[in-house]
Short mmCIF file of C-alpha atoms in Angstrom, two decimals:
data_model
loop_
_atom_site.label_atom_id
_atom_site.label_comp_id
_atom_site.label_asym_id
_atom_site.label_seq_id
_atom_site.Cartn_x
_atom_site.Cartn_y
_atom_site.Cartn_z
CA MET K 1055 -18.76 -11.51 32.17
CA GLY K 1056 -16.36 -11.69 35.15
CA GLY K 1057 -12.80 -12.95 34.84
CA ALA K 1058 -10.03 -12.24 32.39
CA GLN K 1059 -10.90 -12.12 28.71
CA ALA K 1060 -9.71 -15.14 26.74
CA SER K 1061 -6.78 -14.55 24.41
CA PRO K 1062 -7.20 -15.23 20.67
CA GLU K 1063 -5.23 -18.46 21.16
CA GLU K 1064 -7.46 -19.63 24.01
CA ALA K 1065 -10.61 -18.75 22.06
CA PHE K 1066 -9.29 -20.67 19.06
CA VAL K 1067 -8.44 -23.77 21.11
CA GLU K 1068 -11.83 -23.76 22.82
CA GLN K 1069 -13.57 -23.39 19.48
CA GLN K 1070 -11.92 -26.54 18.17
CA ARG K 1071 -13.51 -28.61 20.91
CA ASN K 1072 -17.07 -27.88 19.72
CA LYS K 1073 -16.36 -27.00 16.11
CA TRP K 1074 -18.37 -29.82 14.53
CA ALA K 1075 -21.48 -29.57 16.69
CA PRO K 1076 -24.69 -29.34 14.58
CA GLU K 1077 -25.44 -25.84 15.85
CA ASN K 1078 -22.12 -24.63 14.41
CA ARG K 1079 -23.03 -25.56 10.85
CA PRO K 1080 -22.34 -22.31 8.97
CA CYS K 1081 -25.45 -22.31 6.74
CA ASP K 1082 -28.40 -24.45 5.66
CA HIS K 1083 -26.84 -25.62 2.39
CA PRO K 1084 -23.15 -25.86 1.30
CA PHE K 1085 -23.83 -23.56 -1.65
CA GLN K 1086 -25.23 -20.85 0.65
CA CYS K 1087 -21.81 -19.96 2.06
CA ASP K 1088 -18.13 -19.94 1.20
CA PHE K 1089 -17.04 -23.50 0.35
CA ARG K 1090 -14.29 -23.16 2.98
CA ASP K 1091 -16.92 -22.48 5.63
CA ALA K 1092 -18.94 -25.47 4.41
CA LEU K 1093 -15.90 -27.66 5.19
CA GLY K 1094 -15.00 -25.83 8.39
CA LEU K 1095 -11.71 -24.65 6.89
CA PRO K 1096 -10.32 -21.44 8.42
CA LYS K 1097 -10.38 -18.74 5.75
CA HIS K 1098 -7.48 -16.81 7.28
CA MET K 1099 -5.10 -19.76 7.10
CA LYS K 1100 -3.45 -21.58 4.27
CA PHE K 1101 -4.43 -25.20 3.86
CA THR K 1102 -3.23 -28.21 1.92
CA ARG K 1103 -5.00 -31.02 0.13
CA GLY K 1104 -4.40 -33.08 3.26
CA ASP K 1105 -6.21 -30.44 5.29
CA VAL K 1106 -9.18 -30.67 2.91
CA ILE K 1107 -9.28 -34.45 3.39
CA ARG K 1108 -9.26 -34.12 7.17
CA TYR K 1109 -11.79 -31.29 7.37
CA GLU K 1110 -14.12 -32.96 4.87
CA ARG K 1111 -14.15 -36.08 7.02
CA GLN K 1112 -15.31 -34.08 10.04
CA ALA K 1113 -17.63 -31.61 8.29
CA ALA K 1114 -19.55 -34.43 6.61
CA ARG K 1115 -21.62 -34.77 9.79
CA TRP K 1116 -23.05 -31.28 9.18
CA TRP K 1117 -24.52 -32.20 5.81
CA HIS K 1118 -26.26 -35.52 6.32
CA SER K 1119 -30.03 -35.32 6.00
CA ASP K 1120 -30.41 -37.02 9.40
CA LYS K 1121 -28.66 -33.98 10.90
CA GLY K 1122 -31.29 -31.64 9.51
CA ALA K 1123 -29.60 -30.74 6.23
CA ALA K 1124 -31.52 -30.60 2.95
CA PRO K 1125 -31.71 -33.96 1.09
CA GLU K 1126 -29.39 -32.81 -1.70
CA ALA K 1127 -26.98 -31.02 0.65
CA PHE K 1128 -24.55 -33.91 1.02
CA ALA K 1129 -23.98 -34.25 -2.72
CA SER K 1130 -23.37 -30.50 -2.94
CA PHE K 1131 -20.98 -30.73 0.00
CA LYS K 1132 -18.97 -33.45 -1.78
CA ALA K 1133 -18.85 -31.30 -4.93
CA ALA K 1134 -17.53 -28.35 -2.89
CA ALA K 1135 -14.91 -30.59 -1.27
CA ASN K 1136 -13.76 -31.88 -4.66
CA VAL K 1137 -13.25 -28.31 -5.85
CA LEU K 1138 -11.01 -27.55 -2.88
CA MET K 1139 -9.11 -30.82 -3.35
CA SER K 1140 -7.68 -29.45 -6.58
CA SER K 1141 -4.89 -26.92 -6.04
CA VAL K 1142 -5.84 -25.25 -9.34
CA PHE K 1143 -9.55 -24.87 -8.58
CA ARG K 1144 -8.84 -24.09 -4.91
CA LYS K 1145 -6.73 -21.08 -5.87
CA LYS K 1146 -9.23 -20.03 -8.51
CA TYR K 1147 -12.09 -20.23 -6.01
CA ILE K 1148 -10.29 -18.16 -3.39
CA ASP K 1149 -9.28 -15.56 -5.98
CA GLU K 1150 -12.88 -15.36 -7.27
CA VAL K 1151 -14.23 -14.95 -3.74
CA GLU K 1152 -11.80 -12.10 -3.04
CA ALA K 1153 -12.70 -10.37 -6.32
CA GLU K 1154 -16.44 -10.78 -5.67
CA SER K 1155 -16.01 -9.44 -2.13
CA GLN K 1156 -14.39 -6.27 -3.42
CA VAL K 1157 -17.21 -5.71 -5.89
CA VAL K 1158 -20.05 -6.15 -3.39
CA VAL K 1159 -18.32 -3.93 -0.84
CA GLU K 1160 -18.17 -1.13 -3.41
CA LEU K 1161 -21.88 -1.66 -4.12
CA GLY K 1162 -22.77 -1.82 -0.43
CA GLU K 1163 -24.11 -5.35 -0.86
CA GLU K 1164 -23.25 -8.88 0.26
CA ILE K 1165 -22.25 -11.91 -1.77
CA HIS K 1166 -25.17 -13.97 -3.01
CA TRP K 1167 -23.44 -17.24 -2.22
CA ARG K 1168 -25.78 -19.67 -3.97
CA ARG K 1169 -25.62 -17.77 -7.25
CA PHE K 1170 -21.85 -17.30 -6.92
CA ASN K 1171 -21.18 -20.99 -6.16
CA ILE K 1172 -23.44 -22.30 -8.92
CA ARG K 1173 -21.72 -20.00 -11.41
CA PHE K 1174 -18.31 -21.21 -10.21
CA MET K 1175 -19.30 -24.88 -10.46
CA LYS K 1176 -20.42 -24.32 -14.05
CA MET K 1177 -17.01 -22.82 -14.80
CA VAL K 1178 -15.35 -25.88 -13.22
CA ASP K 1179 -17.51 -28.20 -15.30
CA ILE K 1180 -16.62 -26.37 -18.52
CA SER K 1181 -12.94 -26.44 -17.58
CA LYS K 1182 -13.01 -30.16 -16.87
CA ARG K 1183 -14.76 -30.94 -20.13
CA GLY K 1184 -11.78 -29.38 -21.84
CA ARG K 1185 -9.46 -31.60 -19.79
CA PRO K 1186 -10.82 -35.16 -20.01
CA CYS K 1187 -8.06 -36.53 -17.78
CA VAL K 1188 -9.57 -34.67 -14.81
CA PRO K 1189 -12.46 -36.54 -13.07
CA LYS K 1190 -15.83 -34.82 -12.83
CA GLU K 1191 -16.57 -33.11 -9.56
CA ASN K 1192 -19.25 -35.60 -8.56
CA SER K 1193 -16.96 -38.59 -8.99
CA GLN K 1194 -15.61 -40.27 -5.88
CA PRO K 1195 -11.90 -39.85 -5.12
CA SER K 1196 -9.92 -43.07 -5.30
CA GLU K 1197 -8.83 -44.88 -2.16
CA HIS K 1198 -5.33 -43.48 -2.70
CA GLN K 1199 -6.69 -39.94 -2.97
CA GLN K 1200 -8.58 -40.36 0.31
CA GLU K 1201 -5.49 -41.38 2.27
CA ASP K 1202 -4.37 -38.96 4.95
CA PRO K 1203 -0.82 -37.95 4.01
CA SER K 1204 0.35 -37.47 7.62
CA LEU K 1205 0.47 -39.36 10.89
CA CYS K 1206 0.74 -38.31 14.52
CA HIS K 1207 2.43 -40.20 17.38
CA VAL K 1208 1.68 -39.12 20.95
CA PHE K 1209 3.83 -40.29 23.89
CA LEU K 1210 2.46 -39.67 27.40
CA ASP K 1211 4.71 -39.94 30.45
CA GLY K 1212 3.21 -42.51 32.81
CA THR K 1213 5.83 -42.40 35.57
CA GLY K 1214 5.09 -41.71 39.24
CA SER K 1215 6.69 -38.27 39.12
CA MET K 1216 3.75 -37.13 36.98
CA THR K 1217 1.23 -37.48 39.82
CA GLY K 1218 -0.48 -34.49 41.41
CA GLY K 1219 -0.28 -31.15 39.68
CA HIS K 1220 1.85 -32.42 36.81
CA ILE K 1221 -0.73 -34.90 35.51
CA GLN K 1222 -3.51 -32.35 35.91
CA LYS K 1223 -1.62 -29.87 33.74
CA ALA K 1224 -0.72 -32.59 31.25
CA LYS K 1225 -4.30 -33.81 30.88
CA THR K 1226 -5.52 -30.26 30.29
CA VAL K 1227 -3.14 -30.00 27.35
CA LEU K 1228 -4.12 -33.46 26.07
CA ARG K 1229 -7.80 -32.52 26.24
CA ASP K 1230 -7.15 -29.33 24.27
CA LEU K 1231 -5.14 -31.22 21.64
CA PHE K 1232 -7.72 -33.99 21.28
CA PRO K 1233 -9.51 -32.45 18.24
CA ARG K 1234 -6.21 -32.76 16.34
CA PHE K 1235 -6.02 -36.47 17.17
CA VAL K 1236 -9.56 -37.03 15.91
CA MET K 1237 -8.74 -35.37 12.59
CA THR K 1238 -5.30 -36.91 11.99
CA PRO K 1239 -4.54 -40.66 12.21
CA THR K 1240 -2.93 -40.79 15.64
CA ALA K 1241 -1.21 -43.48 17.69
CA VAL K 1242 -1.21 -42.83 21.44
CA HIS K 1243 1.39 -44.45 23.72
CA LEU K 1244 1.82 -44.56 27.50
CA VAL K 1245 5.50 -44.35 28.46
CA GLY K 1246 6.64 -46.45 31.38
CA THR K 1247 9.32 -49.03 32.10
CA ARG K 1248 11.12 -51.27 29.64
CA SER K 1249 9.21 -54.39 30.71
CA GLY K 1250 6.64 -55.58 33.20
CA GLN K 1251 3.09 -54.48 33.96
CA ASP K 1252 3.90 -50.78 33.67
CA ARG K 1253 5.97 -51.08 30.47
CA SER K 1254 5.78 -48.53 27.67
CA ARG K 1255 2.88 -49.60 25.46
CA LEU K 1256 0.48 -48.64 22.71
CA LEU K 1257 -2.93 -47.44 23.90
CA TYR K 1258 -4.51 -46.61 20.54
CA PRO K 1259 -3.15 -47.46 17.06
CA HIS K 1260 -3.31 -45.14 14.04
CA SER K 1261 -6.08 -47.25 12.58
CA GLN K 1262 -8.48 -46.64 15.48
CA ASP K 1263 -10.92 -43.76 15.23
CA LEU K 1264 -10.56 -41.66 18.38
CA GLU K 1265 -13.93 -39.94 17.98
CA GLY K 1266 -15.74 -40.19 21.33
CA LYS K 1267 -12.67 -41.67 23.08
CA GLU K 1268 -11.53 -38.58 24.97
CA GLN K 1269 -12.69 -39.63 28.44
CA GLU K 1270 -11.45 -43.16 27.92
CA LEU K 1271 -8.03 -41.83 26.93
CA MET K 1272 -7.88 -39.62 30.01
CA GLN K 1273 -8.60 -42.59 32.24
CA SER K 1274 -5.97 -44.68 30.45
CA TRP K 1275 -3.25 -42.16 31.28
CA THR K 1276 -2.05 -43.61 34.57
CA THR K 1277 1.12 -42.60 36.45
CA GLU K 1278 2.33 -45.75 38.21
CA ALA K 1279 5.56 -46.63 36.37
CA ILE K 1280 8.89 -46.38 38.20
CA GLY K 1281 11.06 -45.77 35.15
CA THR K 1282 11.06 -44.01 31.77
CA TYR K 1283 11.76 -46.09 28.66
CA LEU K 1284 11.38 -43.27 26.19
CA TRP K 1285 13.75 -42.61 23.27
CA GLU K 1286 14.44 -46.21 22.27
CA TYR K 1287 10.72 -46.94 22.49
CA ILE K 1288 9.90 -43.92 20.34
CA TYR K 1289 12.34 -45.11 17.70
CA ASP K 1290 10.89 -48.63 17.69
CA GLN K 1291 7.38 -47.22 17.26
CA THR K 1292 8.18 -44.69 14.52
CA LYS K 1293 10.91 -46.30 12.39
CA ASP K 1294 8.42 -48.11 10.14
CA TYR K 1295 6.83 -44.75 9.23
CA ALA K 1296 10.12 -43.04 8.36
CA GLU K 1297 9.10 -42.39 4.74
CA LEU K 1298 5.86 -40.67 5.74
CA ASN K 1299 5.25 -37.15 6.99
CA HIS K 1300 4.77 -37.71 10.71
CA GLU K 1301 4.82 -35.71 13.91
CA VAL K 1302 5.87 -36.87 17.37
CA ILE K 1303 4.27 -35.13 20.37
CA ILE K 1304 5.76 -35.86 23.80
CA ILE K 1305 4.35 -34.76 27.17
CA THR K 1306 6.77 -35.51 30.01
CA ASP K 1307 8.35 -34.20 33.21
CA GLY K 1308 11.45 -36.37 33.20
CA ASN K 1309 14.36 -37.98 31.45
CA ASP K 1310 14.99 -41.35 29.80
CA ASP K 1311 16.45 -43.81 32.32
CA GLY K 1312 15.21 -47.05 30.78
CA SER K 1313 16.64 -47.21 27.25
CA ASN K 1314 19.87 -48.89 26.27
CA PRO K 1315 22.78 -46.69 25.18
CA PRO K 1316 22.95 -44.71 22.93
CA PHE K 1317 19.24 -44.00 23.43
CA LYS K 1318 19.55 -43.53 27.19
CA GLY K 1319 19.61 -40.17 28.95
CA LEU K 1320 18.98 -36.59 28.02
CA MET K 1321 20.66 -36.87 24.62
CA GLY K 1322 19.03 -40.18 23.72
CA PHE K 1323 17.02 -38.51 20.97
CA GLN K 1324 20.29 -38.01 19.08
CA GLU K 1325 20.34 -41.67 18.06
CA ILE K 1326 16.74 -41.44 16.77
CA MET K 1327 17.61 -38.46 14.62
CA ARG K 1328 20.83 -40.00 13.32
CA ARG K 1329 19.00 -43.14 12.21
CA MET K 1330 16.19 -41.11 10.67
CA SER K 1331 18.32 -38.33 9.20
CA GLY K 1332 16.69 -36.82 6.14
CA LYS K 1333 13.28 -38.27 7.02
CA GLN K 1334 10.11 -36.27 7.59
CA ILE K 1335 9.91 -36.35 11.38
CA ARG K 1336 8.92 -33.38 13.50
CA ILE K 1337 9.19 -33.46 17.30
CA SER K 1338 7.15 -31.29 19.68
CA LEU K 1339 7.72 -31.60 23.42
CA LEU K 1340 5.94 -30.25 26.48
CA LEU K 1341 8.22 -30.36 29.52
CA ILE K 1342 6.30 -30.07 32.78
CA GLY K 1343 7.88 -28.90 36.04
CA THR K 1344 11.21 -27.42 37.08
CA SER K 1345 13.36 -30.49 37.73
CA PHE K 1346 15.60 -29.77 34.72
CA PRO K 1347 18.42 -27.20 34.85
CA PRO K 1348 18.26 -24.48 32.16
CA ASN K 1349 21.06 -25.97 30.05
CA GLN K 1350 19.14 -29.26 29.75
CA VAL K 1351 15.88 -27.47 28.99
CA SER K 1352 17.57 -25.63 26.12
CA VAL K 1353 18.66 -28.97 24.61
CA TYR K 1354 15.05 -30.12 24.35
CA ARG K 1355 14.03 -26.74 22.97
CA ASP K 1356 16.74 -26.92 20.31
CA LEU K 1357 15.70 -30.46 19.33
CA CYS K 1358 12.15 -29.27 18.68
CA MET K 1359 13.22 -26.17 16.78
CA ALA K 1360 15.70 -28.10 14.63
CA THR K 1361 12.97 -30.53 13.54
CA GLY K 1362 10.37 -27.77 13.08
CA GLY K 1363 8.37 -28.73 16.17
CA MET K 1364 7.08 -26.79 19.17
CA PHE K 1365 8.57 -26.69 22.67
CA HIS K 1366 7.28 -25.31 25.94
CA GLN K 1367 8.30 -25.72 29.54
CA ASN K 1368 5.29 -25.49 31.83
CA ARG K 1369 6.93 -24.56 35.09
CA ASP K 1370 5.25 -25.11 38.43
CA GLY K 1371 2.90 -22.19 38.94
CA ASP K 1372 2.75 -21.16 35.26
CA GLN K 1373 -0.62 -20.21 33.81
CA ASN K 1374 -2.20 -22.49 31.20
CA ALA K 1375 -2.48 -19.51 28.82
CA LEU K 1376 1.26 -19.74 28.12
CA VAL K 1377 0.98 -23.42 27.17
CA VAL K 1378 -1.91 -22.62 24.87
CA GLN K 1379 0.01 -19.82 23.16
CA ASP K 1380 3.33 -21.58 22.68
CA PHE K 1381 2.35 -25.24 22.33
CA THR K 1382 -1.32 -26.17 22.03
CA ALA K 1383 -2.67 -23.57 19.59
CA PRO K 1384 0.19 -23.95 17.06
CA LEU K 1385 -0.34 -27.72 16.99
CA LEU K 1386 -4.02 -27.18 16.13
CA LEU K 1387 -3.28 -25.04 13.06
CA THR K 1388 -3.86 -26.40 9.58
CA GLU K 1389 -1.14 -28.55 8.07
CA ALA K 1390 -0.13 -25.75 5.71
CA GLU K 1391 0.29 -23.32 8.59
CA ARG K 1392 2.18 -25.88 10.70
CA ASP K 1393 4.53 -26.45 7.77
CA ALA K 1394 5.15 -22.71 7.45
CA LEU K 1395 5.67 -22.43 11.20
CA ALA K 1396 8.10 -25.39 11.07
CA ALA K 1397 10.14 -23.50 8.48
CA ASP K 1398 10.17 -20.48 10.82
CA GLN K 1399 11.37 -22.68 13.69
CA ARG K 1400 14.19 -24.19 11.64
CA HIS K 1401 15.25 -20.75 10.37
CA SER K 1402 15.40 -19.51 13.96
CA TYR K 1403 17.38 -22.54 15.09
CA GLN K 1404 19.84 -22.05 12.25
CA ALA K 1405 20.23 -18.35 13.09
CA MET K 1406 20.83 -19.21 16.75
CA LEU K 1407 23.44 -21.78 15.73
CA SER K 1408 25.38 -19.11 13.88
CA THR K 1409 25.59 -17.00 17.06
CA GLY K 1410 26.33 -19.89 19.40
CA GLN K 1411 22.93 -19.71 21.13
CA ALA K 1412 21.74 -23.21 20.17
CA THR K 1413 22.97 -26.76 20.63
CA PRO K 1414 24.64 -28.12 17.47
CA PHE K 1415 23.45 -31.55 16.28
CA ASP K 1416 25.47 -33.69 13.86
CA TRP K 1417 22.28 -35.00 12.22
CA TYR K 1418 20.88 -31.56 11.43
CA LEU K 1419 20.64 -30.80 7.71
CA PRO K 1420 20.98 -27.03 7.10
CA LEU K 1421 18.20 -25.30 5.20
CA ALA K 1422 18.85 -24.70 1.51
CA CYS K 1423 19.99 -21.24 0.54
CA GLY K 1424 17.18 -19.02 -0.65
CA THR K 1425 14.48 -20.41 1.64
CA SER K 1426 12.71 -17.79 3.66
CA HIS K 1427 9.89 -17.18 6.09
CA ARG K 1428 6.49 -17.33 4.45
CA PRO K 1429 3.72 -15.38 6.18
CA ALA K 1430 0.39 -17.10 6.44
CA SER K 1431 -2.49 -16.27 4.14
CA GLY K 1432 -4.31 -13.22 5.45
CA THR K 1433 -1.40 -11.98 7.60
CA THR K 1434 0.84 -9.02 6.94
CA SER K 1435 2.98 -8.70 10.07
CA ALA K 1436 6.34 -10.32 10.66
CA PRO K 1437 6.68 -13.06 13.29
CA SER K 1438 6.59 -11.63 16.80
CA THR K 1439 9.01 -12.72 19.48
CA ARG K 1440 8.77 -13.65 23.11
CA SER K 1441 11.72 -13.67 25.49
CA THR K 1442 12.86 -16.96 26.96
CA GLY K 1443 15.79 -15.46 28.83
CA ARG K 1444 18.65 -16.40 26.50
CA GLU K 1445 17.26 -15.50 23.11
CA GLN K 1446 14.13 -14.48 21.20
CA LEU K 1447 12.02 -17.27 19.73
CA PRO K 1448 9.31 -16.85 17.09
CA VAL K 1449 5.68 -17.17 18.10
CA ALA K 1450 3.09 -18.12 15.48
CA THR K 1451 1.62 -14.82 14.29
CA ARG K 1452 -0.81 -17.05 12.38
CA VAL K 1453 -2.54 -17.49 15.74
CA ASN K 1454 -3.04 -13.71 16.01
CA HIS K 1455 -5.88 -13.98 13.49
CA MET K 1456 -7.71 -16.72 15.35
CA SER K 1457 -10.11 -14.32 17.03
CA SER K 1458 -11.45 -13.24 13.63
CA GLN K 1459 -11.85 -16.89 12.65
CA VAL K 1460 -13.88 -17.58 15.77
CA THR K 1461 -16.15 -14.69 14.89
CA VAL K 1462 -16.64 -16.04 11.36
CA MET K 1463 -17.57 -19.49 12.59
CA GLU K 1464 -19.96 -18.22 15.25
CA PHE K 1465 -21.94 -15.75 13.19
CA ASP K 1466 -21.97 -17.05 9.59
#
């Protein structure tokens, strides 16, 4: 019991690493618990159809008969997943669960999940019979329906300056983020020079399943390059996905010195954003070390905020808990919560622009009038703030409820 108690963010991140282990299966049959638990979906977060696709893919391992589940459990699991795929039935299910919870609390009882879920599935069946255009719950989604609607691109700095403590910190973050890369189609790149043996290159394409590849990825992250061909390389690797919803995650301690102008240097990302203006790209960047002056650090921070991404500078001597809070944990949230957090980030950037506290970018498209912060499902407090010296930046209050989620997953 010695040592400091883990923060909710740290507990949440650690939970993701072992989330899909057989012993963490929430119940013996998908109908014996909340459908969200059966898919591993966090009940205190919002989630999208894309989240359901990703979580279903991982939770399927819980419900195969060769994993100790009942023979009919997998078919019931697929039926539960199909319910949550539908935005209409998803909302209806959550509303019914909340109403049932209030009733049983008043009676001093607990929800009889099997009876509740069977009754709900009968209601779904009756509703679908009245709407013949909707497929039955036991039908298989089409190939198009099964597509993951988002992509992730990860760029790892492989230059010599990353050796020693920098690469150790960076690999800790990569290890903690790995569950995200297993769930979302992810391309991983090692950033080096423009050409030669240590050139920037693709390590894993989107099409490759990263399950079980964590140690191999760690070993592939070498730090022998003598230059950084970054922003032009990122553009070349992401331009073909401009019409898709995709996120760029960069872990680096340096600057671009290998690209051609206008991609070269600190502001090289400007050309990427100009060419992809209006596209669905979100940039998150972890800057390791203290080699950058504050005015350059703020430029990277503003880039991430303007695109709805996360930024953190892990200074020499900083504790890993700060990285987890400001960078790792937010990137492990559900897609719905990341989208809401992205809106918060862009609102904050826009507010800082109006007071001269942020770097203006000519490619930035202002938010439409009338948009506002949207608190996550299950939260009531406004976004908290944490000082960064020059201004107050929002921190994901969605993460504040992670400790309750961990408890749910451990004791259901």
